[in-house]
PDB file of C-alpha atoms in Angstrom:
ATOM      1  CA  MET A  22     -17.529-230.547 143.117  1.00 65.00           C
ATOM      2  CA  LYS A  23     -19.226-232.958 144.730  1.00 91.00           C
ATOM      3  CA  GLU A  24     -16.691-233.493 147.400  1.00 91.00           C
ATOM      4  CA  HIS A  25     -16.968-229.921 148.210  1.00 91.00           C
ATOM      5  CA  MET A  26     -20.673-229.979 148.727  1.00 94.00           C
ATOM      6  CA  VAL A  27     -19.795-232.966 151.578  1.00 96.00           C
ATOM      7  CA  LEU A  28     -17.439-230.953 153.275  1.00 97.00           C
ATOM      8  CA  VAL A  29     -20.098-227.739 153.597  1.00 97.00           C
ATOM      9  CA  TRP A  30     -22.830-229.928 154.610  1.00 97.00           C
ATOM     10  CA  LEU A  31     -20.761-231.930 157.279  1.00 98.00           C
ATOM     11  CA  LEU A  32     -20.258-228.500 158.999  1.00 98.00           C
ATOM     12  CA  PRO A  33     -23.804-228.541 160.938  1.00 98.00           C
ATOM     13  CA  ILE A  34     -23.603-232.156 161.636  1.00 98.00           C
ATOM     14  CA  LEU A  35     -19.986-232.516 162.674  1.00 98.00           C
ATOM     15  CA  PHE A  36     -20.919-229.302 165.008  1.00 98.00           C
ATOM     16  CA  MET A  37     -23.407-231.318 166.547  1.00 98.00           C
ATOM     17  CA  VAL A  38     -21.536-234.114 167.493  1.00 98.00           C
ATOM     18  CA  HIS A  39     -19.361-231.923 169.082  1.00 98.00           C
ATOM     19  CA  ASP A  40     -21.382-229.917 171.259  1.00 97.00           C
ATOM     20  CA  PHE A  41     -23.500-233.399 172.123  1.00 97.00           C
ATOM     21  CA  GLU A  42     -20.220-234.246 173.619  1.00 96.00           C
ATOM     22  CA  GLU A  43     -20.400-230.884 175.683  1.00 94.00           C
ATOM     23  CA  ILE A  44     -24.116-231.473 176.571  1.00 95.00           C
ATOM     24  CA  ILE A  45     -23.346-234.622 178.039  1.00 95.00           C
ATOM     25  CA  PHE A  46     -20.221-233.942 180.017  1.00 93.00           C
ATOM     26  CA  LEU A  47     -19.993-230.544 180.869  1.00 89.00           C
ATOM     27  CA  ARG A  48     -22.124-230.295 184.038  1.00 86.00           C
ATOM     28  CA  ALA A  49     -20.638-233.159 185.664  1.00 88.00           C
ATOM     29  CA  TRP A  50     -17.215-232.287 184.307  1.00 87.00           C
ATOM     30  CA  PHE A  51     -17.617-228.620 186.348  1.00 83.00           C
ATOM     31  CA  HIS A  52     -18.727-230.213 189.472  1.00 82.00           C
ATOM     32  CA  ARG A  53     -15.871-232.723 189.653  1.00 86.00           C
ATOM     33  CA  HIS A  54     -12.970-230.419 188.164  1.00 80.00           C
ATOM     34  CA  ARG A  55     -14.360-226.935 190.071  1.00 80.00           C
ATOM     35  CA  SER A  56     -11.032-227.140 192.337  1.00 81.00           C
ATOM     36  CA  VAL A  57      -8.667-227.628 189.557  1.00 80.00           C
ATOM     37  CA  PHE A  58     -10.234-225.108 187.103  1.00 76.00           C
ATOM     38  CA  SER A  59     -10.253-222.545 190.065  1.00 80.00           C
ATOM     39  CA  GLU A  60      -6.328-223.343 190.787  1.00 82.00           C
ATOM     40  CA  ARG A  61      -4.991-223.197 187.325  1.00 80.00           C
ATOM     41  CA  ILE A  62      -6.926-220.214 186.055  1.00 79.00           C
ATOM     42  CA  PRO A  63      -8.356-218.340 189.223  1.00 79.00           C
ATOM     43  CA  ARG A  64      -9.284-215.063 187.638  1.00 80.00           C
ATOM     44  CA  PHE A  65     -11.161-216.912 184.879  1.00 76.00           C
ATOM     45  CA  ALA A  66     -12.783-219.203 187.062  1.00 74.00           C
ATOM     46  CA  GLY A  67     -13.948-216.707 189.139  1.00 75.00           C
ATOM     47  CA  ARG A  68     -16.399-215.300 186.536  1.00 78.00           C
ATOM     48  CA  ILE A  69     -17.208-218.303 184.683  1.00 78.00           C
ATOM     49  CA  LEU A  70     -17.383-220.786 187.589  1.00 76.00           C
ATOM     50  CA  PRO A  71     -20.903-219.427 188.873  1.00 77.00           C
ATOM     51  CA  HIS A  72     -22.451-218.560 185.986  1.00 77.00           C
ATOM     52  CA  MET A  73     -21.949-222.379 184.335  1.00 80.00           C
ATOM     53  CA  GLU A  74     -22.920-223.920 187.839  1.00 79.00           C
ATOM     54  CA  GLN A  75     -26.321-222.177 187.920  1.00 84.00           C
ATOM     55  CA  THR A  76     -26.749-222.946 183.914  1.00 89.00           C
ATOM     56  CA  SER A  77     -29.205-226.241 183.512  1.00 91.00           C
ATOM     57  CA  VAL A  78     -28.900-228.453 180.736  1.00 92.00           C
ATOM     58  CA  PRO A  79     -31.925-227.025 179.087  1.00 94.00           C
ATOM     59  CA  ALA A  80     -30.807-223.486 179.033  1.00 94.00           C
ATOM     60  CA  PHE A  81     -27.517-224.927 177.777  1.00 94.00           C
ATOM     61  CA  VAL A  82     -29.099-226.920 175.063  1.00 96.00           C
ATOM     62  CA  LEU A  83     -31.150-223.951 174.384  1.00 95.00           C
ATOM     63  CA  GLY A  84     -27.883-222.050 173.058  1.00 96.00           C
ATOM     64  CA  VAL A  85     -26.748-224.853 171.467  1.00 97.00           C
ATOM     65  CA  ALA A  86     -29.939-224.917 169.486  1.00 97.00           C
ATOM     66  CA  GLU A  87     -29.588-221.271 168.618  1.00 97.00           C
ATOM     67  CA  GLU A  88     -25.695-222.133 167.248  1.00 98.00           C
ATOM     68  CA  PHE A  89     -27.038-225.202 165.150  1.00 98.00           C
ATOM     69  CA  ILE A  90     -29.962-223.131 163.677  1.00 98.00           C
ATOM     70  CA  LEU A  91     -27.185-220.216 162.611  1.00 98.00           C
ATOM     71  CA  ILE A  92     -24.845-222.849 161.260  1.00 98.00           C
ATOM     72  CA  SER A  93     -27.369-224.799 159.343  1.00 98.00           C
ATOM     73  CA  GLY A  94     -28.777-221.492 157.965  1.00 98.00           C
ATOM     74  CA  VAL A  95     -25.370-220.217 156.574  1.00 98.00           C
ATOM     75  CA  THR A  96     -24.764-223.695 155.025  1.00 98.00           C
ATOM     76  CA  VAL A  97     -28.107-223.931 153.337  1.00 98.00           C
ATOM     77  CA  LEU A  98     -27.469-220.305 152.112  1.00 97.00           C
ATOM     78  CA  SER A  99     -24.021-221.312 150.845  1.00 97.00           C
ATOM     79  CA  VAL A 100     -25.294-224.169 148.836  1.00 96.00           C
ATOM     80  CA  VAL A 101     -28.485-222.350 147.725  1.00 96.00           C
ATOM     81  CA  PHE A 102     -26.463-219.107 146.260  1.00 96.00           C
ATOM     82  CA  ASP A 103     -23.388-221.351 145.631  1.00 93.00           C
ATOM     83  CA  CYS A 104     -21.154-218.699 147.684  1.00 94.00           C
ATOM     84  CA  ASP A 105     -18.898-220.308 150.354  1.00 95.00           C
ATOM     85  CA  VAL A 106     -17.647-216.798 151.908  1.00 97.00           C
ATOM     86  CA  VAL A 107     -20.306-216.640 154.825  1.00 97.00           C
ATOM     87  CA  TRP A 108     -19.965-220.028 155.059  1.00 98.00           C
ATOM     88  CA  PHE A 109     -15.909-220.166 155.382  1.00 98.00           C
ATOM     89  CA  GLY A 110     -16.100-217.322 158.247  1.00 98.00           C
ATOM     90  CA  VAL A 111     -18.343-219.663 160.384  1.00 98.00           C
ATOM     91  CA  PHE A 112     -16.311-222.824 159.615  1.00 98.00           C
ATOM     92  CA  PHE A 113     -13.202-220.875 160.870  1.00 98.00           C
ATOM     93  CA  ALA A 114     -14.677-219.715 163.819  1.00 98.00           C
ATOM     94  CA  LEU A 115     -15.494-223.513 164.468  1.00 98.00           C
ATOM     95  CA  SER A 116     -12.461-224.543 163.840  1.00 98.00           C
ATOM     96  CA  LEU A 117     -10.945-222.049 166.196  1.00 98.00           C
ATOM     97  CA  HIS A 118     -13.407-222.984 168.784  1.00 97.00           C
ATOM     98  CA  LEU A 119     -12.097-226.521 168.576  1.00 98.00           C
ATOM     99  CA  VAL A 120      -8.113-225.453 168.973  1.00 98.00           C
ATOM    100  CA  ILE A 121      -9.563-223.261 172.315  1.00 95.00           C
ATOM    101  CA  HIS A 122     -10.999-226.432 173.750  1.00 96.00           C
ATOM    102  CA  ILE A 123      -7.806-228.252 173.083  1.00 97.00           C
ATOM    103  CA  LEU A 124      -5.678-225.766 174.609  1.00 95.00           C
ATOM    104  CA  GLN A 125      -8.019-225.522 177.381  1.00 90.00           C
ATOM    105  CA  ALA A 126      -7.080-229.194 178.435  1.00 93.00           C
ATOM    106  CA  ALA A 127      -3.380-228.554 177.971  1.00 94.00           C
ATOM    107  CA  VAL A 128      -3.609-225.452 180.507  1.00 89.00           C
ATOM    108  CA  LEU A 129      -5.729-227.770 182.845  1.00 86.00           C
ATOM    109  CA  ARG A 130      -3.844-231.169 182.101  1.00 89.00           C
ATOM    110  CA  SER A 131      -7.187-232.747 182.056  1.00 88.00           C
ATOM    111  CA  TYR A 132      -9.994-233.878 179.901  1.00 92.00           C
ATOM    112  CA  VAL A 133     -12.104-231.208 179.123  1.00 91.00           C
ATOM    113  CA  PRO A 134     -15.706-231.789 177.938  1.00 92.00           C
ATOM    114  CA  SER A 135     -15.571-231.582 174.001  1.00 93.00           C
ATOM    115  CA  LEU A 136     -12.063-232.614 173.976  1.00 96.00           C
ATOM    116  CA  ALA A 137     -12.463-235.872 172.122  1.00 97.00           C
ATOM    117  CA  THR A 138     -14.428-234.267 169.563  1.00 98.00           C
ATOM    118  CA  SER A 139     -12.016-231.390 169.135  1.00 98.00           C
ATOM    119  CA  ILE A 140      -9.360-233.768 168.421  1.00 98.00           C
ATOM    120  CA  ALA A 141     -11.205-235.660 166.039  1.00 98.00           C
ATOM    121  CA  LEU A 142     -12.768-232.880 164.060  1.00 98.00           C
ATOM    122  CA  LEU A 143      -9.356-231.461 163.350  1.00 97.00           C
ATOM    123  CA  PRO A 144      -8.494-233.463 160.363  1.00 98.00           C
ATOM    124  CA  TYR A 145     -11.764-232.398 158.653  1.00 98.00           C
ATOM    125  CA  CYS A 146     -10.777-228.907 159.459  1.00 98.00           C
ATOM    126  CA  VAL A 147      -7.104-229.349 158.392  1.00 97.00           C
ATOM    127  CA  TYR A 148      -8.486-230.927 155.104  1.00 98.00           C
ATOM    128  CA  THR A 149     -11.487-228.587 154.401  1.00 97.00           C
ATOM    129  CA  PHE A 150      -9.161-225.393 155.009  1.00 96.00           C
ATOM    130  CA  CYS A 151      -6.415-227.077 152.870  1.00 96.00           C
ATOM    131  CA  ARG A 152      -9.161-227.927 149.889  1.00 94.00           C
ATOM    132  CA  MET A 153     -10.318-224.160 150.093  1.00 93.00           C
ATOM    133  CA  LEU A 154      -6.952-222.888 149.231  1.00 91.00           C
ATOM    134  CA  PRO A 155      -6.030-220.390 147.946  1.00 90.00           C
ATOM    135  CA  ALA A 156      -9.376-218.886 148.148  1.00 90.00           C
ATOM    136  CA  ALA A 157      -9.139-219.102 151.900  1.00 90.00           C
ATOM    137  CA  LEU A 158      -6.581-216.825 151.519  1.00 92.00           C
ATOM    138  CA  GLN A 159      -8.376-213.748 149.716  1.00 94.00           C
ATOM    139  CA  PRO A 160      -9.568-210.723 151.394  1.00 95.00           C
ATOM    140  CA  PRO A 161     -13.112-211.592 151.362  1.00 96.00           C
ATOM    141  CA  MET A 162     -12.616-214.873 152.844  1.00 96.00           C
ATOM    142  CA  VAL A 163     -10.161-213.736 155.539  1.00 97.00           C
ATOM    143  CA  ILE A 164     -12.481-210.902 156.149  1.00 97.00           C
ATOM    144  CA  SER A 165     -15.289-213.116 156.796  1.00 97.00           C
ATOM    145  CA  ALA A 166     -13.213-215.182 159.178  1.00 97.00           C
ATOM    146  CA  VAL A 167     -12.481-212.293 161.186  1.00 98.00           C
ATOM    147  CA  LEU A 168     -15.846-210.965 161.425  1.00 98.00           C
ATOM    148  CA  SER A 169     -17.247-214.507 162.232  1.00 97.00           C
ATOM    149  CA  VAL A 170     -14.773-214.974 165.209  1.00 98.00           C
ATOM    150  CA  VAL A 171     -16.031-211.275 166.268  1.00 98.00           C
ATOM    151  CA  PHE A 172     -19.585-212.559 166.151  1.00 97.00           C
ATOM    152  CA  MET A 173     -19.086-215.761 167.676  1.00 96.00           C
ATOM    153  CA  ALA A 174     -17.453-214.008 170.456  1.00 96.00           C
ATOM    154  CA  LEU A 175     -20.390-211.612 170.678  1.00 98.00           C
ATOM    155  CA  ASN A 176     -22.913-214.319 170.155  1.00 97.00           C
ATOM    156  CA  LEU A 177     -21.162-216.543 172.916  1.00 94.00           C
ATOM    157  CA  TYR A 178     -21.814-213.690 175.472  1.00 93.00           C
ATOM    158  CA  VAL A 179     -25.381-212.707 174.479  1.00 96.00           C
ATOM    159  CA  LEU A 180     -26.091-216.305 174.589  1.00 95.00           C
ATOM    160  CA  HIS A 181     -25.176-217.122 178.067  1.00 92.00           C
ATOM    161  CA  ILE A 182     -26.915-214.105 179.111  1.00 93.00           C
ATOM    162  CA  LEU A 183     -30.099-215.081 177.362  1.00 95.00           C
ATOM    163  CA  MET A 184     -29.546-218.553 179.007  1.00 94.00           C
ATOM    164  CA  ALA A 185     -29.086-217.277 182.245  1.00 92.00           C
ATOM    165  CA  ARG A 186     -33.062-215.364 181.698  1.00 94.00           C
ATOM    166  CA  PHE A 187     -34.076-218.864 180.402  1.00 95.00           C
ATOM    167  CA  ASP A 188     -33.044-220.257 183.581  1.00 93.00           C
ATOM    168  CA  ARG A 189     -35.000-217.848 185.612  1.00 93.00           C
ATOM    169  CA  TRP A 190     -37.962-218.285 183.435  1.00 94.00           C
ATOM    170  CA  LEU A 191     -37.955-221.992 184.198  1.00 91.00           C
ATOM    171  CA  GLU A 192     -37.728-221.435 187.536  1.00 90.00           C
ATOM    172  CA  LYS A 193     -40.800-218.904 187.648  1.00 90.00           C
ATOM    173  CA  TRP A 194     -42.895-221.251 185.834  1.00 86.00           C
ATOM    174  CA  GLY A 195     -41.697-224.396 187.823  1.00 76.00           C
ATOM    175  CA  ALA A 196     -40.288-226.430 185.354  1.00 58.00           C
TER     176      ALA A 196
END
């Protein structure tokens, strides 16, 4: 039981460690690797590069804060109500997010911001998933994982819209 609680509580902490790497390196990386990004995945780069280049660090941090609040809230509720179903979905979505960063690096054949922490956190993800077996394969957990991935994708989409609005607000107020 104690080990399980440690694994649950580690999720928001490790999420922040991972996102600190993104916060620190993302902007500089985009500026330095713009051409490689455009060359290797031109259709995606054409849509994402203009947005990411215009996103300020404060706006990006605001998005990270929203995700941290959601992950922390789910973690607290999981502990208080002794129910891991929703927490597992969030854990699964974050694990998938880490794998996506590793795949991005493979496609670009380059370091991408958050690659180091994505690789470093994989053992935690694999270990936690294995510790949650066979419960992780039960229908409620699988449904939670699928819904969490869908929610994560929608949340990221909305967050990027809100980050652009936040940047316009910052410009308006001279920040």
